[in-house]
Amino acid sequence: MTRIVVGIAVASAAVACAAAAYVVSRRIRSRKHWNRTLGILQEFQSESATSLFRLRQVVDAMTVEMHAGLASEGGSKLKMLLSYVDNLPTGDEEGLYYALDLGGTNFRVLRVQLGGREGRVLRQEYEEVPIPSQLMVGSNEDLFDYIALELSRFVESEGDGYHPKSGQERELGFTFSFPVKQTSVDSGYLIKWTKGFAISDGVGKDVVQSLHDAMKRQGLDMRVAALVNDTVGTLAGARYWNEDVMVAVILGTGTNACYVERAEAITKYQGESPKSGSMVINMEWGNFWSSHLPKTTYDEDLDGESLNPGEQGFEKMISGMYLGDIVRRVLLRMAQESFLFGGEVPTNLYKPFVLRTPDISTMHQDETADLREVARILKSVLGIVNTPLKVRKIVVELCDLVAERGARLASAGIVGILKKIGRDGSTTGGRLKGDQGKGRRTMVAMDGGLYEHYPKFRKYLQETVANLLGEEMAANVTVELSKDGSGIGAALLAASHSQYLNA
Ligand code: GLC
């Protein structure tokens, strides 16, 4: 009997030991996994770090590339495209103008009745229409037919209070937010599609001609008076209200900037002298590249698997289309190598672009003590349930790193432009005639969903611009949201380039 009791005691002690050993080994294993998670995070943090020193190198690289892109065609990855916009709206514009704004997942049609200096914008109306996803990967003709159809519907709904001058054709400003090599203010051909548009043709075609042809098929009679990039539209829209606007930046699905440049600095420009001695340059900064940019292996993979490998490198580190996917890629690695979400890798984590930038913005800005919003998005978007708080914290940390890097790089780009035009306090060159530089107020007009809807991104950007400029100069520079300026800006440019202007 005693022997049996002893036997049982020994056996249960052995089971207890084995169980304890199992728990200990699991703990050690999970501690090891957890350390691995932290290791992946730290590695990402150091590879993507944007010290002020590094950002200053980016500022300088941006300035150097701007010079090179202005000097000759193909002189830089920065295309520095001529907009042929040499007379920005002044406030005196009058009459009815339309605008069409294409370049993201939605497009907009807009009409505005302008009342001159006193009346300004008497009334305006717009409609926003989503672009069916199949049209983003279809043919050029189908895309333009769809747009022209929506435009002609909108024109038909023109009501009281909107009136073209008698005997005058309606005029339109066309915001087309892709790289276009312009041949005049109202013509230009597409260089390439960006931002996930993979239209089978269209590259090399005259954008205005494509629109005119489609309008003709719809029986719509209208003249395209100005073809502009969204940055140029934003600059014009903001300039209408404030003369200090010199730069416009889009931070949305894609990213880009334009600014007002002295005509003589544009060596590759061989047209007649611009009317005002200056011209707006569409930089297409999304394609900027410099060895100083903190590129990680995740960026390399994202680029390699994208629709446009080797292109839009700056855009892929900064803009709304990509930030969510960078976070997803790091989480996937954590799931694979350190079992962050348990033994199996959640299948949704393998899906490109499943985690969108609005999701990371929501998670990043989750103020609840138990990070409930993070848990909700992990569950609804990635199918990951029951995440411990410490895992949610890692996710927030990662969103922070990705957003911070993007915002700080965009800031360096902005300061690079300010430096080029002598508005950063560091140089005396590059200024427009009569411009005192130092002490002169400069406004940077911003637009795009990333900037508008992601407060932490916005905060990082504003702080970094101020840090890079230094207190004294920062006091002269304002970075301001100029919401939906690009549509109305195109209408204003149609007005300032109207065929009836001198009549
Ligand atoms: C992409 C386009 C560019 C546009 C920007 C913002 O970078 O190439 O033309 O301005 O997105 O929409």
Coordinates of C-alpha atoms and ligand atoms in Angstrom, one line a residue:
M1 CA 0.0 0.0 0.0
T2 CA 2.7 2.4 1.1
R3 CA 4.6 1.5 -2.0
I4 CA 1.6 2.3 -4.2
V5 CA 1.2 5.7 -2.4
V6 CA 4.9 6.4 -2.9
G7 CA 4.6 5.3 -6.5
I8 CA 1.7 7.7 -7.1
A9 CA 3.5 10.5 -5.3
V10 CA 6.6 10.0 -7.5
A11 CA 4.5 9.8 -10.6
S12 CA 2.6 13.0 -9.8
A13 CA 5.8 14.8 -8.9
A14 CA 7.2 13.8 -12.3
V15 CA 4.0 15.1 -14.1
A16 CA 4.2 18.3 -12.1
C17 CA 7.9 18.7 -13.0
A18 CA 7.2 18.0 -16.6
A19 CA 4.2 20.4 -16.6
A20 CA 6.4 23.0 -14.9
A21 CA 9.2 22.4 -17.3
Y22 CA 6.7 22.8 -20.2
V23 CA 5.4 26.1 -18.7
V24 CA 8.9 27.4 -18.2
S25 CA 10.0 26.3 -21.7
R26 CA 6.9 28.0 -23.2
R27 CA 7.6 31.1 -21.2
I28 CA 11.2 31.1 -22.3
R29 CA 10.0 30.4 -25.9
S30 CA 7.4 33.2 -25.7
R31 CA 10.0 35.5 -24.1
K32 CA 12.3 34.6 -27.0
H33 CA 9.5 35.3 -29.5
W34 CA 8.6 38.6 -27.7
N35 CA 12.2 39.7 -27.9
R36 CA 12.3 38.8 -31.5
T37 CA 9.2 41.0 -32.1
L38 CA 10.9 43.8 -30.3
G39 CA 14.0 43.2 -32.4
I40 CA 12.1 43.4 -35.6
L41 CA 10.5 46.7 -34.4
Q42 CA 13.9 48.1 -33.3
E43 CA 15.5 47.1 -36.6
F44 CA 12.7 48.9 -38.5
Q45 CA 13.0 51.9 -36.2
S46 CA 16.7 52.3 -36.8
E47 CA 16.6 51.6 -40.6
S48 CA 13.8 54.1 -41.1
A49 CA 15.1 56.8 -38.7
T50 CA 15.0 60.4 -39.9
S51 CA 17.4 62.4 -37.7
L52 CA 17.5 66.1 -38.4
F53 CA 21.0 65.5 -39.8
R54 CA 19.6 63.0 -42.3
L55 CA 16.7 65.3 -43.1
R56 CA 19.0 68.1 -43.9
Q57 CA 20.7 65.9 -46.4
V58 CA 17.4 65.2 -48.0
V59 CA 16.6 68.9 -48.1
D60 CA 19.9 69.5 -49.9
A61 CA 19.4 66.6 -52.3
M62 CA 15.9 67.9 -53.1
T63 CA 17.4 71.3 -54.0
V64 CA 20.1 69.8 -56.1
E65 CA 17.7 67.6 -58.0
M66 CA 15.4 70.6 -58.6
H67 CA 18.2 72.4 -60.3
A68 CA 19.1 69.4 -62.4
G69 CA 15.5 68.8 -63.4
L70 CA 15.1 72.4 -64.5
A71 CA 18.3 72.5 -66.4
S72 CA 17.6 69.8 -68.9
E73 CA 15.0 67.2 -69.9
G74 CA 15.8 64.0 -68.1
G75 CA 18.4 65.7 -65.9
S76 CA 16.9 64.3 -62.8
K77 CA 14.4 61.8 -61.5
L78 CA 12.5 64.9 -60.6
K79 CA 10.7 65.8 -63.8
M80 CA 10.1 69.5 -62.9
L81 CA 7.3 69.7 -65.5
L82 CA 6.4 73.1 -67.0
S83 CA 2.8 73.9 -66.3
Y84 CA 2.6 76.9 -68.7
V85 CA 0.7 78.6 -65.9
D86 CA 2.2 82.0 -65.8
N87 CA -0.7 84.1 -64.7
L88 CA -2.2 82.9 -61.5
P89 CA -5.7 84.0 -60.5
T90 CA -5.8 87.5 -59.1
G91 CA -9.4 87.7 -57.8
D92 CA -10.7 89.7 -60.8
E93 CA -12.0 86.6 -62.6
E94 CA -15.6 86.7 -63.7
G95 CA -18.1 84.4 -65.3
L96 CA -19.2 80.7 -65.2
Y97 CA -16.5 78.1 -65.3
Y98 CA -16.4 74.3 -64.9
A99 CA -13.8 72.0 -63.6
L100 CA -13.1 68.3 -63.7
D101 CA -10.8 66.8 -61.2
L102 CA -9.4 63.3 -61.9
G103 CA -6.6 61.6 -60.1
G104 CA -7.7 59.4 -57.2
T105 CA -10.4 56.9 -56.5
N106 CA -13.0 59.6 -57.0
F107 CA -13.4 62.3 -59.5
R108 CA -15.2 65.5 -59.2
V109 CA -17.2 67.8 -61.4
L110 CA -17.6 71.4 -60.3
R111 CA -19.1 74.7 -61.5
V112 CA -18.5 78.1 -60.2
Q113 CA -19.9 81.5 -60.9
L114 CA -17.2 84.1 -60.3
G115 CA -18.1 87.7 -59.5
G116 CA -14.9 89.6 -59.8
R117 CA -13.0 91.3 -57.0
E118 CA -16.0 92.3 -55.1
G119 CA -18.3 89.3 -55.6
R120 CA -15.5 86.6 -55.6
V121 CA -17.2 83.1 -55.6
L122 CA -20.9 83.9 -56.1
R123 CA -21.9 80.3 -56.0
Q124 CA -20.4 76.9 -56.6
E125 CA -21.6 73.3 -56.8
Y126 CA -19.9 70.1 -57.2
E127 CA -20.5 66.4 -57.4
E128 CA -18.2 63.6 -56.5
V129 CA -18.3 60.3 -58.3
P130 CA -16.4 57.1 -57.5
I131 CA -14.4 55.6 -60.4
P132 CA -15.5 52.0 -60.9
S133 CA -12.4 49.9 -60.1
Q134 CA -12.5 48.1 -63.5
L135 CA -12.1 51.5 -65.2
M136 CA -8.8 52.0 -63.4
V137 CA -7.4 49.0 -65.2
G138 CA -9.4 49.3 -68.4
S139 CA -8.8 51.3 -71.5
N140 CA -8.2 55.0 -71.9
E141 CA -11.3 55.5 -74.0
D142 CA -13.6 53.8 -71.5
L143 CA -12.2 55.9 -68.7
F144 CA -12.7 59.2 -70.6
D145 CA -16.1 58.1 -71.9
Y146 CA -17.2 57.6 -68.3
I147 CA -15.9 60.9 -67.2
A148 CA -17.4 62.8 -70.2
L149 CA -20.8 61.1 -69.5
E150 CA -20.8 62.2 -65.8
L151 CA -19.7 65.7 -66.9
S152 CA -22.5 66.0 -69.4
R153 CA -25.0 65.0 -66.9
F154 CA -23.7 67.6 -64.5
V155 CA -23.8 70.3 -67.2
E156 CA -27.4 69.4 -67.9
S157 CA -28.3 70.0 -64.3
E158 CA -27.1 73.6 -64.5
G159 CA -29.7 75.7 -62.7
D160 CA -30.5 79.4 -62.0
G161 CA -27.7 81.5 -61.0
Y162 CA -25.2 80.0 -63.4
H163 CA -24.9 81.7 -66.8
P164 CA -22.2 81.7 -69.4
K165 CA -22.0 85.1 -71.2
S166 CA -24.2 85.1 -74.2
G167 CA -22.6 83.7 -77.3
Q168 CA -19.8 82.2 -75.3
E169 CA -18.9 78.6 -75.1
R170 CA -18.6 77.1 -71.6
E171 CA -15.0 76.6 -70.5
L172 CA -13.5 74.0 -68.3
G173 CA -10.4 73.6 -66.2
F174 CA -9.2 70.0 -66.2
T175 CA -7.3 68.8 -63.1
F176 CA -5.5 65.6 -64.2
S177 CA -3.3 64.4 -61.4
F178 CA -0.7 62.3 -63.2
P179 CA 2.6 63.3 -64.8
V180 CA 1.9 65.2 -68.0
K181 CA 4.4 66.7 -70.3
Q182 CA 2.6 69.9 -71.2
T183 CA 3.0 71.5 -74.6
S184 CA 0.9 74.6 -73.6
V185 CA -1.5 75.5 -70.8
D186 CA -4.3 73.5 -72.5
S187 CA -2.5 70.5 -73.9
G188 CA -0.1 67.8 -72.9
Y189 CA 0.5 64.1 -73.1
L190 CA 0.6 61.5 -70.3
I191 CA 4.0 60.4 -69.3
K192 CA 2.9 57.5 -67.1
W193 CA 0.0 56.3 -64.9
T194 CA 0.6 56.3 -61.1
K195 CA -1.3 55.5 -57.9
G196 CA -2.6 52.1 -58.9
F197 CA -4.0 53.2 -62.3
A198 CA -3.0 50.6 -64.8
I199 CA -4.8 51.7 -67.9
S200 CA -3.7 49.6 -70.9
D201 CA -3.1 52.6 -73.1
G202 CA -3.1 56.4 -72.6
V203 CA 0.6 56.9 -72.1
G204 CA 1.8 59.2 -74.8
K205 CA -1.7 60.4 -75.7
D206 CA -2.8 64.0 -75.5
V207 CA -5.0 64.2 -72.4
V208 CA -7.1 67.1 -73.6
Q209 CA -7.6 65.4 -76.9
S210 CA -8.8 62.3 -75.2
L211 CA -11.3 64.4 -73.2
H212 CA -12.5 66.4 -76.2
D213 CA -13.0 63.2 -78.2
A214 CA -15.0 61.7 -75.4
M215 CA -17.1 64.9 -74.9
K216 CA -17.8 64.8 -78.6
R217 CA -19.1 61.3 -78.4
Q218 CA -21.4 62.5 -75.6
G219 CA -22.5 65.5 -77.7
L220 CA -21.1 67.9 -75.2
D221 CA -19.7 71.2 -76.4
M222 CA -17.1 72.7 -74.1
R223 CA -13.6 74.0 -74.3
V224 CA -10.8 72.9 -72.1
A225 CA -9.1 76.2 -71.3
A226 CA -6.5 74.8 -68.8
L227 CA -5.0 71.4 -68.1
V228 CA -3.5 71.3 -64.7
N229 CA -2.0 68.9 -62.1
D230 CA -3.8 68.8 -58.8
T231 CA -0.8 70.6 -57.1
V232 CA -1.1 73.4 -59.6
G233 CA -4.9 73.6 -59.1
T234 CA -4.3 73.8 -55.3
L235 CA -1.7 76.5 -55.7
A236 CA -4.1 78.5 -57.9
G237 CA -7.0 78.0 -55.6
A238 CA -5.1 79.1 -52.6
R239 CA -3.4 82.0 -54.4
Y240 CA -6.8 83.4 -55.3
W241 CA -7.2 84.2 -51.6
N242 CA -3.7 84.8 -50.5
E243 CA -0.8 86.2 -52.4
D244 CA 1.8 84.7 -50.2
V245 CA 1.2 81.2 -51.6
M246 CA 4.3 80.0 -53.4
V247 CA 4.2 76.3 -52.9
A248 CA 1.4 73.6 -53.0
V249 CA 1.7 70.1 -51.8
I250 CA -0.6 67.2 -52.1
L251 CA -0.5 64.4 -49.5
G252 CA -3.3 62.1 -50.4
T253 CA -3.4 58.8 -52.3
G254 CA -0.2 60.0 -54.0
T255 CA 2.1 62.9 -53.2
N256 CA 3.5 65.8 -55.2
A257 CA 4.4 69.5 -55.0
C258 CA 4.5 72.5 -57.3
Y259 CA 5.9 76.0 -56.8
V260 CA 6.4 79.3 -58.5
E261 CA 9.8 79.5 -60.2
R262 CA 11.6 82.4 -61.9
A263 CA 11.5 82.0 -65.7
E264 CA 15.2 82.4 -66.1
A265 CA 15.9 79.5 -63.7
I266 CA 14.1 77.2 -66.1
T267 CA 16.9 76.6 -68.6
K268 CA 15.0 73.9 -70.4
Y269 CA 12.1 76.3 -71.1
Q270 CA 12.3 77.5 -74.7
G271 CA 9.0 79.1 -75.2
E272 CA 8.2 82.8 -75.2
S273 CA 8.9 84.5 -71.9
P274 CA 6.2 83.8 -69.4
K275 CA 4.0 86.9 -68.9
S276 CA 4.8 87.4 -65.3
G277 CA 8.5 86.4 -65.4
S278 CA 7.6 83.2 -63.5
M279 CA 6.0 79.9 -64.1
V280 CA 4.5 77.2 -61.9
I281 CA 6.5 74.0 -62.0
N282 CA 4.9 70.6 -61.3
M283 CA 7.8 68.8 -59.6
E284 CA 6.4 65.3 -59.7
W285 CA 8.3 64.8 -56.4
G286 CA 6.7 61.4 -55.9
N287 CA 9.5 60.1 -58.2
F288 CA 12.3 61.9 -56.2
W289 CA 15.1 59.7 -55.1
S290 CA 18.2 60.1 -53.0
S291 CA 20.6 57.7 -51.3
H292 CA 19.9 59.7 -48.1
L293 CA 16.3 58.4 -47.9
P294 CA 15.9 55.8 -45.2
K295 CA 14.9 52.8 -47.2
T296 CA 14.1 49.5 -45.5
T297 CA 13.7 46.0 -46.9
Y298 CA 10.0 46.5 -46.5
D299 CA 10.2 49.4 -48.9
E300 CA 12.2 47.4 -51.3
D301 CA 9.6 44.5 -51.3
L302 CA 6.7 46.9 -51.6
D303 CA 8.4 48.5 -54.6
G304 CA 9.3 45.2 -56.2
E305 CA 5.8 43.9 -56.0
S306 CA 4.1 47.2 -57.1
L307 CA 2.6 48.0 -60.5
N308 CA 5.5 50.5 -61.1
P309 CA 8.7 49.0 -59.7
G310 CA 11.6 51.4 -59.5
E311 CA 9.3 54.4 -59.8
Q312 CA 7.7 56.9 -57.4
G313 CA 10.2 55.9 -54.6
F314 CA 9.5 59.0 -52.5
E315 CA 5.7 58.6 -52.9
K316 CA 6.0 55.0 -51.8
M317 CA 7.5 56.1 -48.5
I318 CA 5.1 58.9 -47.8
S319 CA 1.7 58.8 -49.4
G320 CA -1.7 57.4 -48.3
M321 CA -1.7 54.6 -50.9
Y322 CA 1.3 53.0 -49.3
L323 CA 1.7 53.7 -45.5
G324 CA -0.8 51.1 -44.5
D325 CA 0.9 48.5 -46.6
I326 CA 4.3 49.2 -45.1
V327 CA 2.7 48.5 -41.6
R328 CA 1.2 45.3 -43.0
R329 CA 4.5 44.1 -44.2
V330 CA 6.2 44.6 -40.9
L331 CA 3.3 42.9 -39.0
L332 CA 3.5 40.0 -41.5
R333 CA 7.2 39.5 -40.7
M334 CA 6.4 39.7 -36.9
A335 CA 3.7 37.1 -37.4
Q336 CA 6.0 34.8 -39.4
E337 CA 9.1 35.1 -37.3
S338 CA 7.9 35.8 -33.8
F339 CA 4.4 34.4 -33.8
L340 CA 3.0 37.8 -32.8
F341 CA -0.5 36.7 -33.5
G342 CA -0.2 33.1 -32.3
G343 CA 0.9 29.9 -34.0
E344 CA -0.6 30.6 -37.4
V345 CA -0.1 33.6 -39.6
P346 CA -3.4 35.3 -40.2
T347 CA -4.2 34.8 -43.9
N348 CA -5.4 38.4 -44.4
L349 CA -1.9 39.6 -43.6
Y350 CA -0.7 38.2 -46.9
K351 CA -3.1 40.4 -48.9
P352 CA -1.4 43.5 -50.4
F353 CA -3.1 46.8 -49.5
V354 CA -5.7 45.1 -47.2
L355 CA -4.6 47.4 -44.4
R356 CA -5.3 50.9 -45.5
T357 CA -3.9 54.2 -44.3
P358 CA -7.2 55.3 -42.7
D359 CA -7.0 52.1 -40.6
I360 CA -3.5 52.9 -39.4
S361 CA -4.6 56.5 -38.7
T362 CA -7.4 55.2 -36.5
M363 CA -5.2 52.8 -34.7
H364 CA -2.5 55.3 -34.2
Q365 CA -4.9 57.8 -32.7
D366 CA -6.7 55.3 -30.4
E367 CA -7.0 57.1 -27.1
T368 CA -8.8 54.3 -25.2
A369 CA -6.9 52.7 -22.3
D370 CA -7.2 49.2 -23.6
L371 CA -6.7 50.2 -27.3
R372 CA -10.2 49.1 -28.3
E373 CA -10.0 50.6 -31.7
V374 CA -6.8 48.8 -32.5
A375 CA -8.5 45.5 -31.5
R376 CA -11.5 46.3 -33.6
I377 CA -9.4 47.0 -36.7
L378 CA -7.1 44.0 -36.2
K379 CA -10.3 41.9 -36.1
S380 CA -12.3 43.5 -38.8
V381 CA -9.5 44.0 -41.3
L382 CA -7.0 41.3 -40.5
G383 CA -9.3 38.7 -38.8
I384 CA -7.1 38.7 -35.7
V385 CA -8.9 38.3 -32.4
N386 CA -8.0 38.3 -28.7
T387 CA -4.9 40.4 -29.0
P388 CA -3.2 41.2 -25.6
L389 CA -2.7 44.8 -24.8
K390 CA 1.1 44.6 -25.3
V391 CA 0.6 43.4 -28.9
R392 CA -1.8 46.2 -29.6
K393 CA 0.8 48.6 -28.3
I394 CA 3.4 47.2 -30.7
V395 CA 0.9 47.9 -33.6
V396 CA 0.4 51.5 -32.4
E397 CA 4.2 51.9 -32.2
L398 CA 4.6 50.7 -35.7
C399 CA 1.9 53.0 -37.1
D400 CA 3.7 55.8 -35.4
L401 CA 7.1 55.0 -36.9
V402 CA 5.7 54.7 -40.4
A403 CA 3.6 57.9 -40.2
E404 CA 6.4 59.8 -38.6
R405 CA 8.9 58.9 -41.3
G406 CA 6.5 59.8 -44.0
A407 CA 5.6 63.2 -42.5
R408 CA 9.3 64.1 -41.8
L409 CA 10.4 63.2 -45.3
A410 CA 7.6 65.3 -46.8
S411 CA 8.8 68.2 -44.5
A412 CA 12.3 67.9 -45.8
G413 CA 10.9 68.1 -49.3
I414 CA 9.0 71.3 -48.5
V415 CA 12.0 72.9 -46.9
G416 CA 14.1 71.8 -50.0
I417 CA 11.7 73.9 -52.1
L418 CA 11.8 76.8 -49.8
K419 CA 15.5 76.7 -50.0
K420 CA 15.5 76.6 -53.8
I421 CA 13.4 79.8 -53.9
G422 CA 15.3 81.5 -51.2
R423 CA 12.5 81.4 -48.6
D424 CA 14.2 79.3 -46.0
G425 CA 16.5 82.0 -44.7
S426 CA 19.7 80.3 -45.8
T427 CA 20.4 81.8 -49.3
T428 CA 19.9 85.0 -51.1
G429 CA 19.7 83.4 -54.5
G430 CA 16.7 82.0 -56.3
R431 CA 14.2 84.7 -55.4
L432 CA 11.6 86.2 -57.6
K433 CA 12.3 89.9 -58.5
G434 CA 11.5 92.3 -55.7
D435 CA 11.3 89.5 -53.2
Q436 CA 13.1 90.3 -50.0
G437 CA 13.3 86.7 -49.0
K438 CA 13.9 87.0 -45.3
G439 CA 11.0 88.5 -43.5
R440 CA 8.7 87.9 -46.5
R441 CA 5.7 85.7 -45.6
T442 CA 5.4 82.4 -47.4
M443 CA 2.5 80.1 -47.5
V444 CA 2.5 76.5 -48.4
A445 CA -0.9 75.3 -49.4
M446 CA -1.6 71.7 -48.5
D447 CA -4.4 69.3 -49.7
G448 CA -5.1 65.6 -49.7
G449 CA -6.8 63.1 -47.5
L450 CA -3.6 62.0 -45.7
Y451 CA -2.9 65.5 -44.5
E452 CA -6.5 66.4 -43.8
H453 CA -7.6 63.2 -42.0
Y454 CA -4.5 62.2 -40.1
P455 CA -3.8 64.7 -37.3
K456 CA -0.7 63.0 -36.0
F457 CA 0.8 63.0 -39.5
R458 CA 0.0 66.6 -39.8
K459 CA 1.5 67.4 -36.4
Y460 CA 4.8 65.7 -37.3
L461 CA 4.9 67.5 -40.5
Q462 CA 4.4 70.9 -39.1
E463 CA 6.8 70.4 -36.2
T464 CA 9.5 69.1 -38.6
V465 CA 9.1 72.0 -41.0
A466 CA 9.6 74.4 -38.1
N467 CA 12.6 72.5 -36.7
L468 CA 14.3 72.4 -40.1
L469 CA 13.7 76.1 -40.7
G470 CA 14.6 77.3 -37.2
E471 CA 12.5 79.6 -35.1
E472 CA 13.2 82.9 -36.9
M473 CA 12.4 81.6 -40.4
A474 CA 9.6 79.4 -39.3
A475 CA 7.7 82.5 -38.1
N476 CA 7.4 83.6 -41.7
V477 CA 6.2 80.3 -43.1
T478 CA 2.7 78.9 -42.8
V479 CA 1.7 75.5 -43.9
E480 CA -2.1 75.5 -44.3
L481 CA -4.8 73.2 -45.5
S482 CA -6.4 74.5 -48.6
K483 CA -9.2 72.1 -48.8
D484 CA -10.5 71.1 -52.2
G485 CA -8.6 73.9 -53.8
S486 CA -7.5 71.9 -56.8
G487 CA -11.0 71.7 -58.4
I488 CA -11.8 75.3 -57.9
G489 CA -8.2 76.2 -58.8
A490 CA -8.6 74.6 -62.2
A491 CA -11.9 76.6 -62.8
L492 CA -10.0 79.7 -61.8
L493 CA -7.2 78.9 -64.2
A494 CA -9.7 78.3 -66.9
A495 CA -10.9 81.8 -66.2
S496 CA -7.4 83.3 -66.2
H497 CA -6.6 81.5 -69.4
S498 CA -10.1 82.0 -71.0
Q499 CA -10.2 82.5 -74.8
Y500 CA -12.5 85.4 -74.3
L501 CA -10.1 87.3 -71.9
N502 CA -8.9 89.8 -74.4
A503 CA -12.1 90.1 -76.3
Ligands
GLC1 C1 1.0 61.2 -58.2 C2 0.9 61.8 -59.5 C3 0.9 63.4 -59.4 C4 -0.1 63.9 -58.4 C5 0.1 63.2 -57.1 C6 -0.9 63.6 -56.1 O1 2.2 61.4 -57.7 O2 1.9 61.3 -60.4 O3 0.7 63.9 -60.7 O4 0.1 65.2 -58.3 O5 0.0 61.8 -57.3 O6 -2.2 63.4 -56.5

